[in-house]
Amino acid sequence: NLQVRALTKLANTSQLELITLHSAVCAAALWIGVIVREWPELTAYGRICGETFALFGHCPLCFPAAALTIVAFAGAAALLGRDAGRA
């Protein structure tokens, strides 16, 4: 929640665009990594990230991917809000 509020405080729109772009690209790369890592489970119709010893049953790639996805969506929402405010 702190990171999301910090995105709205950026005065420079180009900084917000860069943060949003890079977090979205990194999130996509991590989600692709999750799918590649869990492909045998997916093809066997098993649970994705069904690790018994992992935190909440997820692989180590899930949490950073989810966090970067939230940052990317929050940045996109902030950019859309700025664009709507200018019109």
Short mmCIF file of N, CA and C in Angstrom, two decimals:
data_model
loop_
_atom_site.label_atom_id
_atom_site.label_comp_id
_atom_site.label_asym_id
_atom_site.label_seq_id
_atom_site.Cartn_x
_atom_site.Cartn_y
_atom_site.Cartn_z
N ASN A 1 0.82 -1.19 0.00
CA ASN A 1 0.00 0.00 0.00
C ASN A 1 0.87 1.26 0.00
N LEU A 2 2.00 1.20 0.68
CA LEU A 2 2.90 2.34 0.72
C LEU A 2 3.47 2.63 -0.66
N GLN A 3 3.81 1.58 -1.42
CA GLN A 3 4.35 1.79 -2.75
C GLN A 3 3.31 2.41 -3.67
N VAL A 4 2.06 2.01 -3.52
CA VAL A 4 1.01 2.53 -4.37
C VAL A 4 0.80 4.02 -4.09
N ARG A 5 0.80 4.42 -2.83
CA ARG A 5 0.67 5.83 -2.50
C ARG A 5 1.87 6.63 -2.97
N ALA A 6 3.04 6.02 -2.95
CA ALA A 6 4.24 6.71 -3.40
C ALA A 6 4.18 7.00 -4.90
N LEU A 7 3.52 6.15 -5.66
CA LEU A 7 3.41 6.39 -7.10
C LEU A 7 2.63 7.66 -7.40
N THR A 8 1.63 7.96 -6.61
CA THR A 8 0.81 9.15 -6.88
C THR A 8 1.54 10.43 -6.50
N LYS A 9 2.61 10.35 -5.72
CA LYS A 9 3.35 11.52 -5.28
C LYS A 9 4.42 11.97 -6.28
N LEU A 10 4.68 11.15 -7.31
CA LEU A 10 5.70 11.52 -8.29
C LEU A 10 5.21 12.72 -9.10
N ALA A 11 6.03 13.76 -9.11
CA ALA A 11 5.65 14.98 -9.82
C ALA A 11 5.87 14.84 -11.32
N ASN A 12 6.90 14.10 -11.70
CA ASN A 12 7.27 13.98 -13.09
C ASN A 12 6.55 12.79 -13.72
N THR A 13 5.76 13.03 -14.76
CA THR A 13 5.00 11.96 -15.40
C THR A 13 5.92 10.95 -16.07
N SER A 14 7.05 11.41 -16.59
CA SER A 14 7.95 10.46 -17.26
C SER A 14 8.53 9.45 -16.27
N GLN A 15 8.77 9.87 -15.02
CA GLN A 15 9.24 8.91 -14.01
C GLN A 15 8.18 7.86 -13.73
N LEU A 16 6.94 8.28 -13.63
CA LEU A 16 5.84 7.35 -13.39
C LEU A 16 5.67 6.40 -14.56
N GLU A 17 5.82 6.92 -15.78
CA GLU A 17 5.74 6.06 -16.96
C GLU A 17 6.84 5.01 -16.97
N LEU A 18 8.06 5.40 -16.60
CA LEU A 18 9.17 4.45 -16.55
C LEU A 18 8.95 3.38 -15.49
N ILE A 19 8.51 3.79 -14.31
CA ILE A 19 8.25 2.82 -13.24
C ILE A 19 7.15 1.85 -13.66
N THR A 20 6.10 2.37 -14.26
CA THR A 20 4.99 1.53 -14.70
C THR A 20 5.44 0.56 -15.78
N LEU A 21 6.17 1.06 -16.76
CA LEU A 21 6.64 0.21 -17.85
C LEU A 21 7.57 -0.89 -17.35
N HIS A 22 8.55 -0.52 -16.55
CA HIS A 22 9.52 -1.52 -16.09
C HIS A 22 8.89 -2.54 -15.14
N SER A 23 8.00 -2.10 -14.30
CA SER A 23 7.35 -3.07 -13.40
C SER A 23 6.44 -4.01 -14.19
N ALA A 24 5.78 -3.51 -15.23
CA ALA A 24 4.93 -4.38 -16.05
C ALA A 24 5.76 -5.40 -16.83
N VAL A 25 6.89 -4.96 -17.39
CA VAL A 25 7.75 -5.88 -18.13
C VAL A 25 8.35 -6.94 -17.20
N CYS A 26 8.81 -6.51 -16.05
CA CYS A 26 9.39 -7.47 -15.09
C CYS A 26 8.33 -8.43 -14.56
N ALA A 27 7.12 -7.93 -14.32
CA ALA A 27 6.04 -8.81 -13.85
C ALA A 27 5.71 -9.85 -14.92
N ALA A 28 5.65 -9.42 -16.18
CA ALA A 28 5.36 -10.36 -17.26
C ALA A 28 6.45 -11.43 -17.35
N ALA A 29 7.70 -11.02 -17.22
CA ALA A 29 8.81 -11.99 -17.27
C ALA A 29 8.71 -12.98 -16.11
N LEU A 30 8.37 -12.49 -14.92
CA LEU A 30 8.24 -13.39 -13.77
C LEU A 30 7.06 -14.34 -13.93
N TRP A 31 5.93 -13.85 -14.45
CA TRP A 31 4.78 -14.73 -14.66
C TRP A 31 5.09 -15.79 -15.71
N ILE A 32 5.87 -15.41 -16.74
CA ILE A 32 6.31 -16.42 -17.72
C ILE A 32 7.19 -17.45 -17.03
N GLY A 33 8.06 -17.00 -16.13
CA GLY A 33 8.89 -17.92 -15.36
C GLY A 33 8.07 -18.86 -14.51
N VAL A 34 6.99 -18.37 -13.92
CA VAL A 34 6.10 -19.22 -13.12
C VAL A 34 5.48 -20.30 -14.01
N ILE A 35 5.02 -19.90 -15.19
CA ILE A 35 4.38 -20.87 -16.08
C ILE A 35 5.39 -21.90 -16.57
N VAL A 36 6.59 -21.47 -16.91
CA VAL A 36 7.62 -22.42 -17.36
C VAL A 36 7.99 -23.38 -16.23
N ARG A 37 8.12 -22.83 -15.03
CA ARG A 37 8.50 -23.65 -13.88
C ARG A 37 7.41 -24.65 -13.52
N GLU A 38 6.17 -24.25 -13.66
CA GLU A 38 5.05 -25.09 -13.26
C GLU A 38 4.41 -25.83 -14.43
N TRP A 39 5.05 -25.82 -15.59
CA TRP A 39 4.46 -26.45 -16.78
C TRP A 39 4.12 -27.93 -16.58
N PRO A 40 4.97 -28.74 -15.95
CA PRO A 40 4.58 -30.15 -15.75
C PRO A 40 3.29 -30.29 -14.93
N GLU A 41 3.11 -29.44 -13.95
CA GLU A 41 1.87 -29.50 -13.15
C GLU A 41 0.67 -29.07 -13.99
N LEU A 42 0.87 -28.06 -14.82
CA LEU A 42 -0.24 -27.59 -15.64
C LEU A 42 -0.68 -28.63 -16.66
N THR A 43 0.28 -29.31 -17.26
CA THR A 43 -0.07 -30.32 -18.26
C THR A 43 -0.69 -31.56 -17.62
N ALA A 44 -0.43 -31.78 -16.35
CA ALA A 44 -1.03 -32.92 -15.64
C ALA A 44 -2.32 -32.51 -14.93
N TYR A 45 -2.81 -31.31 -15.24
CA TYR A 45 -4.02 -30.76 -14.61
C TYR A 45 -3.90 -30.70 -13.10
N GLY A 46 -2.69 -30.43 -12.65
CA GLY A 46 -2.44 -30.31 -11.22
C GLY A 46 -2.57 -28.86 -10.77
N ARG A 47 -2.25 -28.65 -9.52
CA ARG A 47 -2.30 -27.30 -8.96
C ARG A 47 -1.06 -26.53 -9.36
N ILE A 48 -1.23 -25.31 -9.78
CA ILE A 48 -0.07 -24.48 -10.05
C ILE A 48 0.49 -24.01 -8.71
N CYS A 49 1.78 -24.04 -8.59
CA CYS A 49 2.47 -23.67 -7.36
C CYS A 49 1.99 -24.50 -6.18
N GLY A 50 1.93 -25.77 -6.35
CA GLY A 50 1.46 -26.64 -5.29
C GLY A 50 2.57 -27.17 -4.42
N GLU A 51 3.50 -26.30 -4.03
CA GLU A 51 4.61 -26.73 -3.20
C GLU A 51 4.18 -26.80 -1.75
N THR A 52 4.52 -27.91 -1.09
CA THR A 52 4.07 -28.09 0.29
C THR A 52 4.93 -27.33 1.29
N PHE A 53 6.21 -27.11 0.98
CA PHE A 53 7.11 -26.48 1.93
C PHE A 53 7.31 -24.99 1.67
N ALA A 54 6.65 -24.44 0.68
CA ALA A 54 6.82 -23.03 0.34
C ALA A 54 5.84 -22.18 1.15
N LEU A 55 6.11 -20.89 1.17
CA LEU A 55 5.25 -19.96 1.89
C LEU A 55 3.89 -19.90 1.23
N PHE A 56 2.86 -20.27 1.94
CA PHE A 56 1.48 -20.32 1.47
C PHE A 56 1.32 -21.19 0.22
N GLY A 57 2.23 -22.12 0.00
CA GLY A 57 2.12 -23.05 -1.11
C GLY A 57 2.48 -22.47 -2.47
N HIS A 58 3.20 -21.36 -2.50
CA HIS A 58 3.55 -20.74 -3.78
C HIS A 58 5.05 -20.80 -4.01
N CYS A 59 5.43 -20.78 -5.28
CA CYS A 59 6.85 -20.80 -5.63
C CYS A 59 7.46 -19.42 -5.36
N PRO A 60 8.77 -19.32 -5.31
CA PRO A 60 9.42 -18.04 -5.00
C PRO A 60 9.20 -16.95 -6.04
N LEU A 61 8.73 -17.30 -7.22
CA LEU A 61 8.50 -16.29 -8.26
C LEU A 61 7.14 -15.61 -8.14
N CYS A 62 6.21 -16.24 -7.46
CA CYS A 62 4.84 -15.70 -7.40
C CYS A 62 4.74 -14.37 -6.68
N PHE A 63 5.40 -14.24 -5.54
CA PHE A 63 5.23 -13.02 -4.74
C PHE A 63 5.83 -11.79 -5.40
N PRO A 64 7.05 -11.84 -5.96
CA PRO A 64 7.53 -10.65 -6.66
C PRO A 64 6.71 -10.35 -7.92
N ALA A 65 6.24 -11.40 -8.60
CA ALA A 65 5.41 -11.18 -9.78
C ALA A 65 4.10 -10.48 -9.39
N ALA A 66 3.50 -10.92 -8.30
CA ALA A 66 2.25 -10.29 -7.85
C ALA A 66 2.49 -8.85 -7.40
N ALA A 67 3.59 -8.60 -6.68
CA ALA A 67 3.89 -7.24 -6.23
C ALA A 67 4.14 -6.31 -7.41
N LEU A 68 4.90 -6.76 -8.39
CA LEU A 68 5.17 -5.92 -9.56
C LEU A 68 3.91 -5.70 -10.40
N THR A 69 3.03 -6.69 -10.43
CA THR A 69 1.75 -6.52 -11.13
C THR A 69 0.92 -5.44 -10.47
N ILE A 70 0.89 -5.43 -9.14
CA ILE A 70 0.14 -4.40 -8.41
C ILE A 70 0.73 -3.02 -8.68
N VAL A 71 2.06 -2.91 -8.66
CA VAL A 71 2.71 -1.63 -8.93
C VAL A 71 2.40 -1.16 -10.35
N ALA A 72 2.42 -2.09 -11.32
CA ALA A 72 2.14 -1.73 -12.71
C ALA A 72 0.70 -1.24 -12.87
N PHE A 73 -0.25 -1.94 -12.25
CA PHE A 73 -1.65 -1.50 -12.35
C PHE A 73 -1.88 -0.19 -11.62
N ALA A 74 -1.24 -0.01 -10.48
CA ALA A 74 -1.38 1.26 -9.75
C ALA A 74 -0.78 2.41 -10.54
N GLY A 75 0.36 2.19 -11.17
CA GLY A 75 0.97 3.22 -12.00
C GLY A 75 0.11 3.56 -13.20
N ALA A 76 -0.47 2.54 -13.82
CA ALA A 76 -1.36 2.78 -14.96
C ALA A 76 -2.60 3.57 -14.53
N ALA A 77 -3.15 3.22 -13.37
CA ALA A 77 -4.31 3.96 -12.86
C ALA A 77 -3.95 5.41 -12.55
N ALA A 78 -2.76 5.62 -11.98
CA ALA A 78 -2.32 6.99 -11.68
C ALA A 78 -2.11 7.79 -12.96
N LEU A 79 -1.56 7.15 -13.99
CA LEU A 79 -1.36 7.84 -15.25
C LEU A 79 -2.69 8.16 -15.91
N LEU A 80 -3.64 7.23 -15.86
CA LEU A 80 -4.95 7.50 -16.42
C LEU A 80 -5.67 8.61 -15.66
N GLY A 81 -5.46 8.64 -14.33
CA GLY A 81 -6.06 9.71 -13.53
C GLY A 81 -5.47 11.06 -13.86
N ARG A 82 -4.17 11.11 -14.13
CA ARG A 82 -3.53 12.38 -14.52
C ARG A 82 -4.01 12.83 -15.88
N ASP A 83 -4.17 11.88 -16.81
CA ASP A 83 -4.66 12.23 -18.14
C ASP A 83 -6.09 12.72 -18.08
N ALA A 84 -6.91 12.12 -17.23
CA ALA A 84 -8.30 12.54 -17.11
C ALA A 84 -8.38 13.93 -16.45
N GLY A 85 -7.45 14.22 -15.56
CA GLY A 85 -7.44 15.52 -14.89
C GLY A 85 -7.05 16.66 -15.82
N ARG A 86 -6.29 16.35 -16.84
CA ARG A 86 -5.87 17.37 -17.79
C ARG A 86 -6.93 17.72 -18.81
N ALA A 87 -7.84 16.77 -19.07
CA ALA A 87 -8.86 16.98 -20.11
C ALA A 87 -9.95 17.91 -19.66
#
